[in-house]
Coordinates of N, CA, C and O in Angstrom, one line a residue:
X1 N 55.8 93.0 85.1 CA 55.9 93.8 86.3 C 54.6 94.0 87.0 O 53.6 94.2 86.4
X2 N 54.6 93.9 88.1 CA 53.1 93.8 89.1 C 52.6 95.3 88.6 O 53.4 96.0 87.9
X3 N 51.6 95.7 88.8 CA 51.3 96.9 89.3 C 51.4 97.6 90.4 O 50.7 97.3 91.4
X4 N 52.5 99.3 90.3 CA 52.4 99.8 91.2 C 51.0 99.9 92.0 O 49.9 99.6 91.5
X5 N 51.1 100.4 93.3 CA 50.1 100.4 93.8 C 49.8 101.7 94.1 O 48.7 101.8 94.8
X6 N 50.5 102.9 93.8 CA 50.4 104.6 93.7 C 50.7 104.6 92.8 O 51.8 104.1 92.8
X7 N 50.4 104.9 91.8 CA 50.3 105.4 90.3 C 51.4 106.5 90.2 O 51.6 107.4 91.1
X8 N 52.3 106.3 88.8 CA 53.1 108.0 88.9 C 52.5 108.6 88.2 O 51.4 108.0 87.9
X9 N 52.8 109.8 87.5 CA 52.1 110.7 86.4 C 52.2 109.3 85.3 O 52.6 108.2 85.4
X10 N 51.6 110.0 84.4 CA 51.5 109.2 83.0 C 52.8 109.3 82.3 O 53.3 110.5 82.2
X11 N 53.5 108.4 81.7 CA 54.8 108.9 81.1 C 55.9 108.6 81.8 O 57.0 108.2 81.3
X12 N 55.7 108.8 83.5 CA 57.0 108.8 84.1 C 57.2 107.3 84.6 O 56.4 106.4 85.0
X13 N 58.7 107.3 84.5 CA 59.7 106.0 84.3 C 59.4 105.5 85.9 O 59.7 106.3 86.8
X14 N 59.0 104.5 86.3 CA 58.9 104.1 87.4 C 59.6 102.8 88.0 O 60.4 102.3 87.1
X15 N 59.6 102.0 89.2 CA 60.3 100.9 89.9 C 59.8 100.9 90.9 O 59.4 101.7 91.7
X16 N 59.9 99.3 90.6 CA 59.3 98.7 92.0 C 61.0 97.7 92.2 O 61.7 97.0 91.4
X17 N 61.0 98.2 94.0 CA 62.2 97.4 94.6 C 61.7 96.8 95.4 O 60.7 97.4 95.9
X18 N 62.0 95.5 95.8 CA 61.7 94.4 96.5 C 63.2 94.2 97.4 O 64.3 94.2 96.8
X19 N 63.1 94.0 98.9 CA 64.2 93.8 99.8 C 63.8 92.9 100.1 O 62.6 93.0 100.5
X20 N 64.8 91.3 100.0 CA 64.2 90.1 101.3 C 65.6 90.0 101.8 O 66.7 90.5 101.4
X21 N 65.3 89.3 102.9 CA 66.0 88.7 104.4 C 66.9 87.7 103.5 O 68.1 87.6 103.9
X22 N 66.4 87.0 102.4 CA 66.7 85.7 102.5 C 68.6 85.6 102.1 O 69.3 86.6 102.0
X23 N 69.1 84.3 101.7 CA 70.5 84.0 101.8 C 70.6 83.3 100.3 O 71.7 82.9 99.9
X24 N 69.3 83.2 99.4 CA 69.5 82.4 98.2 C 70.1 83.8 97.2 O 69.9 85.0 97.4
X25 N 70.6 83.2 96.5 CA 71.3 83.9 95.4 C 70.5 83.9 94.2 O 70.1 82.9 93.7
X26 N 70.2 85.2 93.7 CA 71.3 86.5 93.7 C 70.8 87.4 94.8 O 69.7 87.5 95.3
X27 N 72.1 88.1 94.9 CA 72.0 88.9 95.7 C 71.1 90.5 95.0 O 70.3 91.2 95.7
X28 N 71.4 90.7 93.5 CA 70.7 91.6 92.7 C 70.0 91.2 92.1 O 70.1 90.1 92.5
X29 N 68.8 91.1 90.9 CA 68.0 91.1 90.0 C 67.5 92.4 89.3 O 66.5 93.0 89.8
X30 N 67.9 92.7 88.4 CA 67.5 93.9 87.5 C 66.5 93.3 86.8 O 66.8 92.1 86.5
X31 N 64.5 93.8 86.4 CA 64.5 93.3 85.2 C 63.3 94.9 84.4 O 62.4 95.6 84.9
X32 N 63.8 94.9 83.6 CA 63.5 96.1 82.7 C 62.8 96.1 82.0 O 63.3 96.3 80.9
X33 N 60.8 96.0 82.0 CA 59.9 96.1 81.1 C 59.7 97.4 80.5 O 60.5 98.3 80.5
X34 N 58.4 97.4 80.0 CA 58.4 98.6 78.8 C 57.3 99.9 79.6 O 56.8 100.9 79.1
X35 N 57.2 99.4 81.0 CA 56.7 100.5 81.6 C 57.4 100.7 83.3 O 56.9 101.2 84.3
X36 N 58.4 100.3 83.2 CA 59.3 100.4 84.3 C 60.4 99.2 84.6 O 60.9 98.4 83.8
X37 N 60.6 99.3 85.8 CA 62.1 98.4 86.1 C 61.7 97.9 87.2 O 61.1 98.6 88.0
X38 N 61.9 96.7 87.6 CA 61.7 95.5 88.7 C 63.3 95.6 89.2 O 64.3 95.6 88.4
X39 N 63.3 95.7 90.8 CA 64.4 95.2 90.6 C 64.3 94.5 92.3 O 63.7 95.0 93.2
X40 N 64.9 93.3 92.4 CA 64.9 92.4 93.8 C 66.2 92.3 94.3 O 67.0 91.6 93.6
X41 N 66.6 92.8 95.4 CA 67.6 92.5 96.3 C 67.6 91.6 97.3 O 66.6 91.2 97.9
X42 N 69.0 91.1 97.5 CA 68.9 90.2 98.4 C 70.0 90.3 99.0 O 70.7 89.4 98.6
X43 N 70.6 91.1 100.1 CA 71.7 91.8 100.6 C 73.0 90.7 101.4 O 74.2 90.6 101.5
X44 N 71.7 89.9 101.8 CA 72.7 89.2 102.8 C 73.2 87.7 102.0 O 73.7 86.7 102.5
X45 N 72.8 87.7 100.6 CA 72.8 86.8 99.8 C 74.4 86.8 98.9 O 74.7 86.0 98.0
X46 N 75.3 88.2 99.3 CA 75.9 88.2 98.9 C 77.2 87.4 99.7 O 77.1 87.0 100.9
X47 N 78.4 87.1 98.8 CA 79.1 86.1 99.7 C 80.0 87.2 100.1 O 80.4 88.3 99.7
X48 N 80.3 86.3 101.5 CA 81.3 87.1 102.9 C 82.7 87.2 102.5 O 83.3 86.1 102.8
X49 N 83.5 88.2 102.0 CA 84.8 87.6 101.5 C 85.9 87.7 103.0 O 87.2 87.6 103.1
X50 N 84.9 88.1 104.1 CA 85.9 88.2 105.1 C 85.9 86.6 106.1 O 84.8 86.3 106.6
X51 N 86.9 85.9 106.3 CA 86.7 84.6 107.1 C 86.8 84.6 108.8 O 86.6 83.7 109.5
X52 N 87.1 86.1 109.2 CA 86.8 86.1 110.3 C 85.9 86.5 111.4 O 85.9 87.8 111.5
X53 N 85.2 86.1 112.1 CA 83.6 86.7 112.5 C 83.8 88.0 113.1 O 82.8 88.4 113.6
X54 N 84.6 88.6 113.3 CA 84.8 89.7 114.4 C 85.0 91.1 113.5 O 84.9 92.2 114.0
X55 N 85.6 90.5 111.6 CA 85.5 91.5 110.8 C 84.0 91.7 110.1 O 83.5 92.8 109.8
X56 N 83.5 90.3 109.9 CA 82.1 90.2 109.0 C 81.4 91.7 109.3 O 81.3 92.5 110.2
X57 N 81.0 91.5 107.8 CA 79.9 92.8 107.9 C 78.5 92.2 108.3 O 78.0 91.2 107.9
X58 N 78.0 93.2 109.2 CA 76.7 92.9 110.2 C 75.5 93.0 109.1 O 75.5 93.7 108.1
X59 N 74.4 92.1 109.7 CA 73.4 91.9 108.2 C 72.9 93.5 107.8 O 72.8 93.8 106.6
X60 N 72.5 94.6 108.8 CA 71.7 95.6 109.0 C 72.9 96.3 108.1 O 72.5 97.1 107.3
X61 N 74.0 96.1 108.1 CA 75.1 97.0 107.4 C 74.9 96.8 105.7 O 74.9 97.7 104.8
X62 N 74.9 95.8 105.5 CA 74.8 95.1 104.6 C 73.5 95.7 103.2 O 73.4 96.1 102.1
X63 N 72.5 95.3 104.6 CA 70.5 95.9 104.0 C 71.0 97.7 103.8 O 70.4 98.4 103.0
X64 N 71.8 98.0 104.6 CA 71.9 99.6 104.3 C 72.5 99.8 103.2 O 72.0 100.7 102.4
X65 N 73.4 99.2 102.9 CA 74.4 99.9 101.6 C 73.5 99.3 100.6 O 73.4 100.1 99.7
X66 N 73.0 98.3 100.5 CA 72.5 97.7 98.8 C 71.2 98.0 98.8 O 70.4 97.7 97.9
X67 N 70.7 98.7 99.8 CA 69.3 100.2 99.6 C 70.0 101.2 98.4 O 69.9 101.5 97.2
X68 N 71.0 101.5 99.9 CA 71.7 102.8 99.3 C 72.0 103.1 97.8 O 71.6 104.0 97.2
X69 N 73.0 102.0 97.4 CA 73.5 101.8 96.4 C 72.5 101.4 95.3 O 72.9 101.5 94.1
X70 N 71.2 100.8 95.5 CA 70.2 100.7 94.6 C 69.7 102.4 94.6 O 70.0 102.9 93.5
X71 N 69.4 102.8 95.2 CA 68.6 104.4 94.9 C 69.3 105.1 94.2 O 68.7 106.0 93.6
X72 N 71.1 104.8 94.0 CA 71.8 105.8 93.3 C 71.4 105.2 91.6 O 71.0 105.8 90.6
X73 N 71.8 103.9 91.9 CA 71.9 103.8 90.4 C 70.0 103.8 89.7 O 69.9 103.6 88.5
X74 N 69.0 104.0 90.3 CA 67.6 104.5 89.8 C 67.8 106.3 89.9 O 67.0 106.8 89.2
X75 N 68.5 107.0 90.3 CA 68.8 108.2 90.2 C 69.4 108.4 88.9 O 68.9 109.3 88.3
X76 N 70.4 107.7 88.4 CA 70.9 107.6 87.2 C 69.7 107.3 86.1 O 69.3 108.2 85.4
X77 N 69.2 106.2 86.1 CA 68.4 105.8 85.2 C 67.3 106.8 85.3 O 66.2 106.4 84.9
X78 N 67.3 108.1 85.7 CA 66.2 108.8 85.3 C 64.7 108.3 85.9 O 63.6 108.3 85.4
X79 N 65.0 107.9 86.9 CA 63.3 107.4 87.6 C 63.0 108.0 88.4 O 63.7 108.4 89.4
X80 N 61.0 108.4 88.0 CA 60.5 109.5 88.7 C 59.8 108.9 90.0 O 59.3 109.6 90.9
X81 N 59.8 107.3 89.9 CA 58.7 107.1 90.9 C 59.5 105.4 91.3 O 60.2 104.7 90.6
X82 N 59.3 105.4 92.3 CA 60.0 104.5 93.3 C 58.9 103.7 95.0 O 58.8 104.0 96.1
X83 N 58.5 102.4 94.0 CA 57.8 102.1 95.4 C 58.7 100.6 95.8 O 58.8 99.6 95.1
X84 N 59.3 100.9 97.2 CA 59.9 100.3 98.2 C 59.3 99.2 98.9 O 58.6 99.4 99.9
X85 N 59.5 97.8 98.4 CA 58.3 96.8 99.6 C 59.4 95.4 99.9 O 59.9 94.5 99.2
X86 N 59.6 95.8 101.3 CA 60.5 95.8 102.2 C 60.0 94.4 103.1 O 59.1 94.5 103.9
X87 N 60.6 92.8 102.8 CA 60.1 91.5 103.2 C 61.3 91.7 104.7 O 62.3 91.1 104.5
X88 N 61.4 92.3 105.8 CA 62.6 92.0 106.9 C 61.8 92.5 107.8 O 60.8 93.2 107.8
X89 N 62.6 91.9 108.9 CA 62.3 92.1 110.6 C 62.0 93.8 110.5 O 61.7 94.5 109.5
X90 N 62.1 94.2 111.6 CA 61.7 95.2 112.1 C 63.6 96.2 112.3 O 63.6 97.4 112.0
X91 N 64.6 95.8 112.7 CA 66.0 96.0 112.5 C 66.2 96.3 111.1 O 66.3 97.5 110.7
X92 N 66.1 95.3 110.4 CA 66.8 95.1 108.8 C 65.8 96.3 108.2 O 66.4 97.0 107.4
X93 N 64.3 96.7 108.5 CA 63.5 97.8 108.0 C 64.1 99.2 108.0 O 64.1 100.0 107.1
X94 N 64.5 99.0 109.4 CA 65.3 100.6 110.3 C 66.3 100.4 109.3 O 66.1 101.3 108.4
X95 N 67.4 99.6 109.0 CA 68.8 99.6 108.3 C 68.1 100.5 106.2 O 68.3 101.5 105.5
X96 N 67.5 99.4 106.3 CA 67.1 99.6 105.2 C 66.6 101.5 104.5 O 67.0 102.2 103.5
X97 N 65.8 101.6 105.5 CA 65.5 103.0 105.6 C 66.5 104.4 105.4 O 66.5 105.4 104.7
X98 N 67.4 103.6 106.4 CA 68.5 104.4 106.6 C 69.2 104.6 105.9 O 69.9 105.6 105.9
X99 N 69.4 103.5 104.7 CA 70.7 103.5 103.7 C 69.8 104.5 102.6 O 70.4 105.2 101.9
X100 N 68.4 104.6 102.4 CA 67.7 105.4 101.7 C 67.7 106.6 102.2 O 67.9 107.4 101.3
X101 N 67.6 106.9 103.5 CA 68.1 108.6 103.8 C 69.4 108.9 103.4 O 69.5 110.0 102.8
X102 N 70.4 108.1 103.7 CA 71.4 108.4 103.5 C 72.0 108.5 101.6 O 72.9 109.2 101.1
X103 N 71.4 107.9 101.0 CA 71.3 108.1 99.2 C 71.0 109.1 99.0 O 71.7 109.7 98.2
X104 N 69.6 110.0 99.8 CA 69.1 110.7 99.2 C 70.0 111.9 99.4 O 69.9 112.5 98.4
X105 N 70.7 112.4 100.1 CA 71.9 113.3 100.3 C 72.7 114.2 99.4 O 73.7 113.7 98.9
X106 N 72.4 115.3 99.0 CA 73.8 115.3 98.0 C 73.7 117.3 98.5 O 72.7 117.9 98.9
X107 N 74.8 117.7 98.4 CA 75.0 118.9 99.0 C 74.6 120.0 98.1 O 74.2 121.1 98.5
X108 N 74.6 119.6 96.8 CA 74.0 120.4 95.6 C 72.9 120.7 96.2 O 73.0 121.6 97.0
X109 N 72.0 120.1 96.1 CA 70.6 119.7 95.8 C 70.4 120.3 97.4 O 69.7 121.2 97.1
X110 N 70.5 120.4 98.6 CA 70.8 120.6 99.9 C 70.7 122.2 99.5 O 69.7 122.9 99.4
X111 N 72.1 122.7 99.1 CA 72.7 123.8 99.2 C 72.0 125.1 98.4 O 72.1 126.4 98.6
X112 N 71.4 124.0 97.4 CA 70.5 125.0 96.0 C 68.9 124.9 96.6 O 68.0 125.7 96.1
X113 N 68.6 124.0 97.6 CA 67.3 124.4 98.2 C 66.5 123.7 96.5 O 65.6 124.3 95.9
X114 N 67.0 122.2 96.1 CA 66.0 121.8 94.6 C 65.5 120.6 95.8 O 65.9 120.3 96.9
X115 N 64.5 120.3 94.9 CA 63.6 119.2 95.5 C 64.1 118.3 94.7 O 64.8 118.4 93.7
X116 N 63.5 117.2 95.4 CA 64.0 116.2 95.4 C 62.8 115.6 94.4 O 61.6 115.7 94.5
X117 N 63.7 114.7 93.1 CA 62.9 114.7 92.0 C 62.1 113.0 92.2 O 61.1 112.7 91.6
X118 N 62.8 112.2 92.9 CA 61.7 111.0 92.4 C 61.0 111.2 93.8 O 61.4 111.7 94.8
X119 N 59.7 110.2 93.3 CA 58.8 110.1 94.7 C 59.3 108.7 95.2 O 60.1 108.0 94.6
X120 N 58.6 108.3 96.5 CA 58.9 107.5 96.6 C 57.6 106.6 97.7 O 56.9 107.5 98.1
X121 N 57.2 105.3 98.1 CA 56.6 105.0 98.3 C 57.3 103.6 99.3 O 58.2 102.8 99.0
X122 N 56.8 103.6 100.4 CA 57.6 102.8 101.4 C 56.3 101.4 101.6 O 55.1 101.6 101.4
X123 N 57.1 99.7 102.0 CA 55.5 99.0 102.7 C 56.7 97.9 103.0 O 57.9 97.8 102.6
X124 N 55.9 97.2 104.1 CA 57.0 96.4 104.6 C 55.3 95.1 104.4 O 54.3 94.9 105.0
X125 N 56.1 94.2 103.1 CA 54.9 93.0 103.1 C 53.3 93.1 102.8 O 52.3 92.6 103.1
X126 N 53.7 94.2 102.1 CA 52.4 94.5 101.3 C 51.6 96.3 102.6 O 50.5 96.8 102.4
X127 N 52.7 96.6 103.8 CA 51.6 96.8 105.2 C 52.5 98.1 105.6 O 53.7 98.4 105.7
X128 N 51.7 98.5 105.9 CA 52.1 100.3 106.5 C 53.8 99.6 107.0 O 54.1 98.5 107.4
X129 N 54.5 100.7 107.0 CA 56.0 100.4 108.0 C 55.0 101.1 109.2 O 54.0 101.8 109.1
X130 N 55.7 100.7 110.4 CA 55.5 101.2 111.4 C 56.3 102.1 112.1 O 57.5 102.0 112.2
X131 N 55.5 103.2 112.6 CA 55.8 104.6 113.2 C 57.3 104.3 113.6 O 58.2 104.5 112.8
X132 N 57.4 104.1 114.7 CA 58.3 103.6 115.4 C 59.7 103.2 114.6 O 60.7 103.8 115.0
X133 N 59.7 102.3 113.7 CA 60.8 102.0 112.7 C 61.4 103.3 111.8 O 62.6 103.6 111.7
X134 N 60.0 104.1 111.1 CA 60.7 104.8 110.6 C 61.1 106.2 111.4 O 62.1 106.8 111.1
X135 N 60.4 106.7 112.2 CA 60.9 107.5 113.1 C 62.5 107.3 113.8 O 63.3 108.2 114.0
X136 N 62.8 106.0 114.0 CA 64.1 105.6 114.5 C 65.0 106.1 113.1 O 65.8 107.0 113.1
X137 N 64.7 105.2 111.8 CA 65.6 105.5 110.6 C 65.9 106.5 110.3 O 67.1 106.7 110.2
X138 N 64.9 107.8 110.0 CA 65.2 108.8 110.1 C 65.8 109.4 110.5 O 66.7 110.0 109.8
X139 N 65.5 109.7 112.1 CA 66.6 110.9 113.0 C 67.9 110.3 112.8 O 68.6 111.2 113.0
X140 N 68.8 109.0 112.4 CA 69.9 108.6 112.7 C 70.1 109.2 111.3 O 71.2 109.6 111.2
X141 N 69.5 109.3 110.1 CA 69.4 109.4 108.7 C 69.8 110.8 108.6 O 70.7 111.1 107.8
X142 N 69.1 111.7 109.2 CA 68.9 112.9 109.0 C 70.2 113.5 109.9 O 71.1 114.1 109.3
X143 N 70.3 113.3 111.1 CA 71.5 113.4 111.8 C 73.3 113.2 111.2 O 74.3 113.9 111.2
X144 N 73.0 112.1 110.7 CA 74.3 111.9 109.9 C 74.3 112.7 108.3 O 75.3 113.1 107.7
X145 N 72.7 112.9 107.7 CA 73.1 114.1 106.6 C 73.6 115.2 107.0 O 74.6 115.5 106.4
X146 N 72.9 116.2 108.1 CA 73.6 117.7 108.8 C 74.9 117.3 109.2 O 75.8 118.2 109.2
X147 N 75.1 116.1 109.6 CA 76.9 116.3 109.8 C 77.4 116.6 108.6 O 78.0 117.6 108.5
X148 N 77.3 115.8 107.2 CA 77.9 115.6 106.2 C 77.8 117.6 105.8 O 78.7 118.3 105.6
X149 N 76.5 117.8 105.7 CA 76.6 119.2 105.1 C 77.2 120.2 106.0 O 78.0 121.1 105.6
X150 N 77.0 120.2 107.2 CA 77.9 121.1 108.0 C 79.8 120.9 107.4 O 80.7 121.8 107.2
X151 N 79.9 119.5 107.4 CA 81.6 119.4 106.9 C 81.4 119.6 104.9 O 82.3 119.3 104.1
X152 N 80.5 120.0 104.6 CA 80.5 120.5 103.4 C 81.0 122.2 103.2 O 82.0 122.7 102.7
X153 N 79.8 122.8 103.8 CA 80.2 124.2 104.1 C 81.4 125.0 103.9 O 82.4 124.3 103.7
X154 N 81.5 126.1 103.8 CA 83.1 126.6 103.1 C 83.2 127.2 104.6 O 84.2 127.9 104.9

């Protein structure tokens, strides 16, 4: 496993996720050493089971859910520290982000006022994300969480 590049506490279970653009297979890669978890996505590498272009899922839809759906299952595995380094355009960054705001969500944890337990650490290619990107991911991130908790509410 590389070395993180922010350190977590000493002890705590860490991951590094890698997002590329690319179309080679696999679409997942888990790999699990003895001081954290590697894991490489490759979203748009998964195959299309729809044959018509007007249903296809759009690539940014795609980079959102297998963010998403990667953060839950490192939520499971008990990981305190989480650094994100993100190979895609400037679109697929925003998607990407977004399916991460949208993971981080849960109405408990909202409603009980707990913090939120892993950290996390964002780079797109070794290099700051840019303002602009994540400012966009967010408000659309954050917007669609207060809907969800508003339709939570009793």
């Amino acid at each position: 496993m590389r070395q993180l590049k922010v350190p977590a506490a000493a002890g705590a279970k860490r991951a590094r996720v890698t997002v590329q653009a690319g179309k080679k297979p696999p679409a997942q890669r888990l790999i699990e050493w003895e001081n954290g978890i590697e894991i490489t996505l490759t979203p748009l590498a998964a195959a299309e089971i729809e044959s018509d272009s007007r249903l296809k899922t759009l690539a940014a839809q795609r980079v959102r859910d297998s963010v998403g759906a990667c953060f839950g299952q490192l939520e499971k595995l008990d990981v305190q520290f989480v650094e994100f380094d993100l190979h895609l355009d400037a679109k697929l960054q925003e998607a990407a982000i977004l399916g991460l705001e949208l993971a981080l969500y849960r109405f408990k944890r909202v409603f009980k006022s707990e913090p939120l337990k892993v950290g996390i650490s964002l780079e797109n290619n070794g290099r700051v994300i840019a303002h602009k990107v994540l400012e966009a991911a967010t408000a659309a991130g954050v917007a669609t969480n207060l809907a969800r908790h508003l339709t939570n509410l009793p």
